PDB file of C-alpha atoms and ligand atoms in Angstrom:
ATOM      1  CA  MET G   1      86.215  98.559  78.469  1.00 97.00           C
ATOM      2  CA  MET G   2      86.876  98.239  82.008  1.00 98.00           C
ATOM      3  CA  ILE G   3      88.247  94.989  82.577  1.00 98.00           C
ATOM      4  CA  GLY G   4      89.450  93.816  86.342  1.00 98.00           C
ATOM      5  CA  ILE G   5      92.684  91.541  87.283  1.00 98.00           C
ATOM      6  CA  THR G   6      91.398  89.360  90.348  1.00 98.00           C
ATOM      7  CA  GLY G   7      92.890  87.451  92.517  1.00 98.00           C
ATOM      8  CA  THR G   8      93.961  86.181  95.952  1.00 98.00           C
ATOM      9  CA  PRO G   9      97.407  87.966  97.184  1.00 97.00           C
ATOM     10  CA  GLY G  10     100.349  86.675  95.836  1.00 97.00           C
ATOM     11  CA  CYS G  11      98.772  85.634  92.747  1.00 98.00           C
ATOM     12  CA  GLY G  12     101.209  88.033  90.695  1.00 98.00           C
ATOM     13  CA  LYS G  13      98.764  91.725  89.801  1.00 98.00           C
ATOM     14  CA  THR G  14     100.739  93.556  90.584  1.00 98.00           C
ATOM     15  CA  ALA G  15     103.689  92.346  88.880  1.00 98.00           C
ATOM     16  CA  ALA G  16     101.286  91.676  85.608  1.00 98.00           C
ATOM     17  CA  ALA G  17      99.958  95.465  86.693  1.00 98.00           C
ATOM     18  CA  LYS G  18     103.694  97.173  86.626  1.00 98.00           C
ATOM     19  CA  LEU G  19     104.155  95.618  83.292  1.00 98.00           C
ATOM     20  CA  LEU G  20     100.804  96.705  81.723  1.00 98.00           C
ATOM     21  CA  GLN G  21     101.663 100.047  82.743  1.00 98.00           C
ATOM     22  CA  LYS G  22     105.481  99.409  81.020  1.00 98.00           C
ATOM     23  CA  LEU G  23     103.561  98.799  77.450  1.00 98.00           C
ATOM     24  CA  GLY G  24     101.198 101.777  77.739  1.00 98.00           C
ATOM     25  CA  HIS G  25      97.974 100.444  79.442  1.00 98.00           C
ATOM     26  CA  PRO G  26      96.128 102.173  81.859  1.00 97.00           C
ATOM     27  CA  VAL G  27      95.502 100.543  85.228  1.00 98.00           C
ATOM     28  CA  LEU G  28      94.126 101.449  88.320  1.00 98.00           C
ATOM     29  CA  ASP G  29      95.469 100.025  91.843  1.00 98.00           C
ATOM     30  CA  LEU G  30      92.271  99.294  93.254  1.00 98.00           C
ATOM     31  CA  LYS G  31      94.156  99.390  96.908  1.00 95.00           C
ATOM     32  CA  THR G  32      94.388 103.441  96.526  1.00 96.00           C
ATOM     33  CA  THR G  33      89.964 103.770  95.934  1.00 97.00           C
ATOM     34  CA  VAL G  34      89.035 101.616  99.190  1.00 96.00           C
ATOM     35  CA  GLY G  35      90.694 104.469 102.262  1.00 95.00           C
ATOM     36  CA  PRO G  36      87.222 106.396 102.048  1.00 96.00           C
ATOM     37  CA  PHE G  37      85.257 103.089 102.858  1.00 97.00           C
ATOM     38  CA  VAL G  38      87.685 101.449 105.072  1.00 96.00           C
ATOM     39  CA  LEU G  39      85.610 100.724 108.749  1.00 95.00           C
ATOM     40  CA  GLU G  40      88.402  99.499 110.919  1.00 94.00           C
ATOM     41  CA  HIS G  41      92.070  98.153 111.134  1.00 89.00           C
ATOM     42  CA  ASP G  42      92.073  94.373 112.245  1.00 84.00           C
ATOM     43  CA  ASP G  43      95.526  94.626 114.280  1.00 81.00           C
ATOM     44  CA  ALA G  44      95.237  90.766 114.138  1.00 74.00           C
ATOM     45  CA  SER G  45      95.343  89.846 110.783  1.00 73.00           C
ATOM     46  CA  GLY G  46      97.121  93.455 109.739  1.00 75.00           C
ATOM     47  CA  SER G  47      94.356  94.395 107.241  1.00 81.00           C
ATOM     48  CA  ASP G  48      92.143  97.030 106.786  1.00 87.00           C
ATOM     49  CA  VAL G  49      88.096  96.206 106.964  1.00 92.00           C
ATOM     50  CA  VAL G  50      86.550  97.056 104.148  1.00 95.00           C
ATOM     51  CA  ASP G  51      82.908  98.375 103.188  1.00 97.00           C
ATOM     52  CA  VAL G  52      83.587  96.459 100.158  1.00 96.00           C
ATOM     53  CA  ASP G  53      79.758  97.124  98.641  1.00 97.00           C
ATOM     54  CA  ALA G  54      79.371 100.455  99.367  1.00 98.00           C
ATOM     55  CA  TRP G  55      82.906 101.110  97.468  1.00 98.00           C
ATOM     56  CA  ALA G  56      81.823  98.805  94.564  1.00 98.00           C
ATOM     57  CA  GLU G  57      77.975 100.980  94.429  1.00 97.00           C
ATOM     58  CA  ALA G  58      80.130 104.024  94.447  1.00 98.00           C
ATOM     59  CA  PHE G  59      82.965 102.954  92.055  1.00 98.00           C
ATOM     60  CA  PRO G  60      82.712 105.210  88.857  1.00 97.00           C
ATOM     61  CA  TYR G  61      83.264 103.442  85.546  1.00 97.00           C
ATOM     62  CA  THR G  62      86.926 103.318  84.417  1.00 97.00           C
ATOM     63  CA  GLU G  63      88.057 102.654  81.213  1.00 98.00           C
ATOM     64  CA  GLY G  64      91.353 100.221  81.582  1.00 98.00           C
ATOM     65  CA  PHE G  65      92.308  97.812  83.381  1.00 98.00           C
ATOM     66  CA  VAL G  66      91.686  97.976  87.309  1.00 98.00           C
ATOM     67  CA  GLU G  67      93.468  95.856  89.647  1.00 98.00           C
ATOM     68  CA  GLY G  68      92.694  94.245  92.621  1.00 98.00           C
ATOM     69  CA  THR G  69      91.814  91.276  94.989  1.00 96.00           C
ATOM     70  CA  PHE G  70      88.298  93.435  95.080  1.00 95.00           C
ATOM     71  CA  ALA G  71      87.971  93.768  91.009  1.00 98.00           C
ATOM     72  CA  HIS G  72      85.782  91.147  90.568  1.00 98.00           C
ATOM     73  CA  TYR G  73      83.099  92.747  92.828  1.00 98.00           C
ATOM     74  CA  LEU G  74      83.022  95.631  90.006  1.00 98.00           C
ATOM     75  CA  PRO G  75      80.845  95.298  87.012  1.00 98.00           C
ATOM     76  CA  CYS G  76      84.090  95.026  84.720  1.00 98.00           C
ATOM     77  CA  ASP G  77      82.724  94.009  80.582  1.00 98.00           C
ATOM     78  CA  LYS G  78      85.072  91.160  81.382  1.00 98.00           C
ATOM     79  CA  ILE G  79      87.628  89.976  84.436  1.00 98.00           C
ATOM     80  CA  VAL G  80      90.860  88.221  84.845  1.00 99.00           C
ATOM     81  CA  ILE G  81      91.135  85.800  87.696  1.00 98.00           C
ATOM     82  CA  LEU G  82      95.407  85.303  88.660  1.00 98.00           C
ATOM     83  CA  ARG G  83      95.708  82.080  89.961  1.00 98.00           C
ATOM     84  CA  CYS G  84      98.780  80.211  92.218  1.00 98.00           C
ATOM     85  CA  ARG G  85      99.112  76.961  93.323  1.00 98.00           C
ATOM     86  CA  PRO G  86      99.071  76.738  97.115  1.00 96.00           C
ATOM     87  CA  ASP G  87     102.266  75.563  98.241  1.00 95.00           C
ATOM     88  CA  VAL G  88     103.990  78.174  95.624  1.00 97.00           C
ATOM     89  CA  LEU G  89     101.521  81.072  96.829  1.00 97.00           C
ATOM     90  CA  ARG G  90     102.851  80.259 100.634  1.00 95.00           C
ATOM     91  CA  GLU G  91     106.580  80.860  99.246  1.00 95.00           C
ATOM     92  CA  ARG G  92     105.326  84.138  97.537  1.00 96.00           C
ATOM     93  CA  LEU G  93     103.895  85.720 100.888  1.00 96.00           C
ATOM     94  CA  ALA G  94     106.026  84.965 103.068  1.00 93.00           C
ATOM     95  CA  PRO G  95     108.935  87.671 102.504  1.00 94.00           C
ATOM     96  CA  ARG G  96     105.849  90.520 103.106  1.00 91.00           C
ATOM     97  CA  GLY G  97     105.797  89.807 106.935  1.00 87.00           C
ATOM     98  CA  TYR G  98     102.391  88.066 106.831  1.00 88.00           C
ATOM     99  CA  SER G  99     101.526  86.495 110.403  1.00 87.00           C
ATOM    100  CA  GLU G 100     101.792  82.738 109.605  1.00 88.00           C
ATOM    101  CA  GLU G 101      97.588  82.921 110.393  1.00 87.00           C
ATOM    102  CA  LYS G 102      97.437  85.171 107.258  1.00 89.00           C
ATOM    103  CA  ILE G 103      99.438  83.199 105.202  1.00 93.00           C
ATOM    104  CA  ARG G 104      97.473  80.462 105.969  1.00 91.00           C
ATOM    105  CA  GLU G 105      94.025  81.844 105.776  1.00 91.00           C
ATOM    106  CA  ASN G 106      95.273  83.327 101.348  1.00 94.00           C
ATOM    107  CA  ALA G 107      96.805  79.370 101.205  1.00 94.00           C
ATOM    108  CA  GLU G 108      93.473  78.206 101.932  1.00 93.00           C
ATOM    109  CA  ALA G 109      91.550  80.555 100.149  1.00 95.00           C
ATOM    110  CA  GLU G 110      93.138  79.874  97.187  1.00 97.00           C
ATOM    111  CA  ALA G 111      92.936  75.930  97.578  1.00 95.00           C
ATOM    112  CA  LEU G 112      89.451  76.353  98.139  1.00 95.00           C
ATOM    113  CA  ASP G 113      89.110  78.589  94.843  1.00 97.00           C
ATOM    114  CA  VAL G 114      87.415  80.797  96.897  1.00 97.00           C
ATOM    115  CA  ILE G 115      87.303  83.841  94.115  1.00 98.00           C
ATOM    116  CA  LEU G 116      87.098  82.278  91.471  1.00 98.00           C
ATOM    117  CA  ILE G 117      83.810  80.405  93.001  1.00 98.00           C
ATOM    118  CA  GLU G 118      82.440  84.465  93.796  1.00 98.00           C
ATOM    119  CA  THR G 119      83.574  85.824  89.856  1.00 98.00           C
ATOM    120  CA  VAL G 120      81.475  83.180  88.375  1.00 98.00           C
ATOM    121  CA  ASP G 121      78.274  84.104  90.695  1.00 97.00           C
ATOM    122  CA  SER G 122      78.592  87.606  89.228  1.00 96.00           C
ATOM    123  CA  PHE G 123      79.781  87.702  86.003  1.00 98.00           C
ATOM    124  CA  ALA G 124      78.794  85.202  83.098  1.00 98.00           C
ATOM    125  CA  SER G 125      81.150  82.613  81.408  1.00 98.00           C
ATOM    126  CA  GLU G 126      82.146  85.074  78.350  1.00 98.00           C
ATOM    127  CA  GLN G 127      83.588  87.602  80.401  1.00 98.00           C
ATOM    128  CA  ILE G 128      85.888  85.200  82.351  1.00 98.00           C
ATOM    129  CA  TYR G 129      89.896  84.431  82.170  1.00 98.00           C
ATOM    130  CA  GLU G 130      91.686  82.320  84.378  1.00 98.00           C
ATOM    131  CA  ILE G 131      95.467  82.336  84.157  1.00 98.00           C
ATOM    132  CA  ASP G 132      97.792  79.793  86.267  1.00 98.00           C
ATOM    133  CA  THR G 133     101.051  82.085  87.450  1.00 98.00           C
ATOM    134  CA  THR G 134     102.311  78.983  89.063  1.00 98.00           C
ATOM    135  CA  SER G 135     105.203  78.551  86.559  1.00 98.00           C
ATOM    136  CA  THR G 136     104.240  81.587  84.408  1.00 97.00           C
ATOM    137  CA  ASP G 137     106.532  84.507  84.552  1.00 97.00           C
ATOM    138  CA  SER G 138     104.754  87.820  84.434  1.00 97.00           C
ATOM    139  CA  GLU G 139     105.484  88.544  80.458  1.00 98.00           C
ATOM    140  CA  SER G 140     103.268  86.256  79.610  1.00 98.00           C
ATOM    141  CA  VAL G 141     101.044  86.542  81.665  1.00 98.00           C
ATOM    142  CA  VAL G 142     100.641  90.005  80.481  1.00 98.00           C
ATOM    143  CA  ARG G 143     100.737  88.204  77.239  1.00 98.00           C
ATOM    144  CA  SER G 144      97.339  86.358  77.837  1.00 98.00           C
ATOM    145  CA  ILE G 145      95.882  88.642  79.615  1.00 98.00           C
ATOM    146  CA  LEU G 146      96.076  91.380  76.322  1.00 98.00           C
ATOM    147  CA  SER G 147      95.294  88.617  74.173  1.00 98.00           C
ATOM    148  CA  PHE G 148      91.797  87.917  76.116  1.00 98.00           C
ATOM    149  CA  ALA G 149      91.446  91.728  76.478  1.00 98.00           C
ATOM    150  CA  LYS G 150      91.726  92.311  72.543  1.00 97.00           C
ATOM    151  CA  GLY G 151      89.021  89.555  72.351  1.00 97.00           C
ATOM    152  CA  GLU G 152      91.532  87.291  70.700  1.00 98.00           C
ATOM    153  CA  SER G 153      91.716  84.323  73.265  1.00 97.00           C
ATOM    154  CA  PRO G 154      88.198  83.205  73.873  1.00 98.00           C
ATOM    155  CA  ALA G 155      87.219  82.895  77.648  1.00 98.00           C
ATOM    156  CA  SER G 156      88.203  79.736  80.315  1.00 98.00           C
ATOM    157  CA  PHE G 157      88.396  79.157  83.830  1.00 98.00           C
ATOM    158  CA  GLY G 158      87.669  75.783  85.342  1.00 96.00           C
ATOM    159  CA  SER G 159      89.825  73.627  84.194  1.00 96.00           C
ATOM    160  CA  LEU G 160      92.871  74.293  87.737  1.00 97.00           C
ATOM    161  CA  ASP G 161      92.234  72.294  90.332  1.00 96.00           C
ATOM    162  CA  TRP G 162      93.940  72.699  93.864  1.00 95.00           C
ATOM    163  CA  SER G 163      92.450  70.419  96.129  1.00 91.00           C
ATOM    164  CA  GLU G 164      94.644  67.742  96.758  1.00 89.00           C
ATOM    165  CA  TYR G 165      96.411  70.979  98.579  1.00 88.00           C
ATOM    166  CA  ILE G 166      93.581  71.747 100.895  1.00 85.00           C
ATOM    167  CA  THR G 167      94.872  69.285 103.843  1.00 70.00           C
ATOM    168  CA  ASP G 168      98.729  71.219 103.171  1.00 54.00           C
ATOM    169  CA  VAL G 169      97.320  74.804 104.417  1.00 48.00           C
ATOM    170  CA  ILE G 170      94.337  73.570 106.282  1.00 48.00           C
TER     171      ILE G 170
HETATM  172  N1  LIG M   1     104.285  85.030  86.873  1.00 70.09           N
HETATM  173  C1  LIG M   1     104.941  85.454  88.059  1.00 70.09           C
HETATM  174  N2  LIG M   1     105.956  84.063  88.449  1.00 70.09           N
HETATM  175  C2  LIG M   1     106.571  84.057  89.719  1.00 70.09           C
HETATM  176  N3  LIG M   1     106.276  85.003  90.869  1.00 70.09           N
HETATM  177  C3  LIG M   1     105.067  86.395  90.348  1.00 70.09           C
HETATM  178  C4  LIG M   1     104.575  85.782  89.501  1.00 70.09           C
HETATM  179  N4  LIG M   1     104.470  87.080  89.258  1.00 70.09           N
HETATM  180  C5  LIG M   1     104.160  87.759  90.446  1.00 70.09           C
HETATM  181  N5  LIG M   1     105.209  87.014  91.047  1.00 70.09           N
HETATM  182  C6  LIG M   1     105.471  86.986  92.392  1.00 70.09           C
HETATM  183  O1  LIG M   1     104.931  86.921  93.690  1.00 70.09           O
HETATM  184  C7  LIG M   1     104.836  87.566  94.427  1.00 70.09           C
HETATM  185  C8  LIG M   1     103.034  88.227  94.339  1.00 70.09           C
HETATM  186  O2  LIG M   1     103.283  88.750  93.043  1.00 70.09           O
HETATM  187  P1  LIG M   1     102.205  90.586  93.323  1.00 70.09           P
HETATM  188  O3  LIG M   1     102.024  90.653  91.885  1.00 70.09           O
HETATM  189  O4  LIG M   1     102.661  91.202  94.372  1.00 70.09           O
HETATM  190  O5  LIG M   1     101.233  89.298  93.914  1.00 70.09           O
HETATM  191  P2  LIG M   1      99.620  90.631  93.947  1.00 70.09           P
HETATM  192  O6  LIG M   1      99.576  92.129  93.695  1.00 70.09           O
HETATM  193  O7  LIG M   1      98.548  89.821  92.845  1.00 70.09           O
HETATM  194  O8  LIG M   1      99.791  90.382  95.520  1.00 70.09           O
HETATM  195  C9  LIG M   1     106.242  89.153  93.877  1.00 70.09           C
HETATM  196  O9  LIG M   1     107.437  88.596  94.700  1.00 70.09           O
HETATM  197  C10 LIG M   1     106.328  88.804  92.613  1.00 70.09           C
HETATM  198  O10 LIG M   1     107.532  89.133  92.342  1.00 70.09           O
HETATM  199 MG1  LIG M   2      99.296  93.425  94.610  1.00 70.09          MG
END
């Protein structure tokens, strides 16, 4: 099975991936696969602009977990979306050296459910599992991921509402 772990930057994908690996589960960091599909480097945002459609088209089916902000563009069997309350997300992104503009963009995307909406667009409800990492440590997040992966926890998403934080971040 290919299980995607997606989420806005700062939601805890890499932290969860490290723990999964420690427990012996294969995890592919999708950042390491986009190199050939980088169209340009955007100096203003400090991010690479990736041809996501071409990357997803060329991506070989991979057994295990695949982790990254683009995971929901892949034909995963199941997809986990990590979430984080936008004000806490800002605090998590602050030490990364991102510009204020980039932090604002990410907090705004999280408040507006951008990744959830994109995911719901291309997956069936039974494939989607959303986890709020705001006040849940990575060990518990990983337990939830494994439980969903094994089919022990049913799909679940759509219960979070960050709309009251939109005015904070826009
Ligand atoms: N469940 C969590 N609870 C509290 N802090 C977390 C949690 N997961 C990640 N973090 C912290 O948030 C920051 C971003 O986490 P990271 O795993 O790099 O996010 P991502 O890979 O989604 O961008 C890091 O400082 C990390 O230690
Ligand atoms: Mg990461």
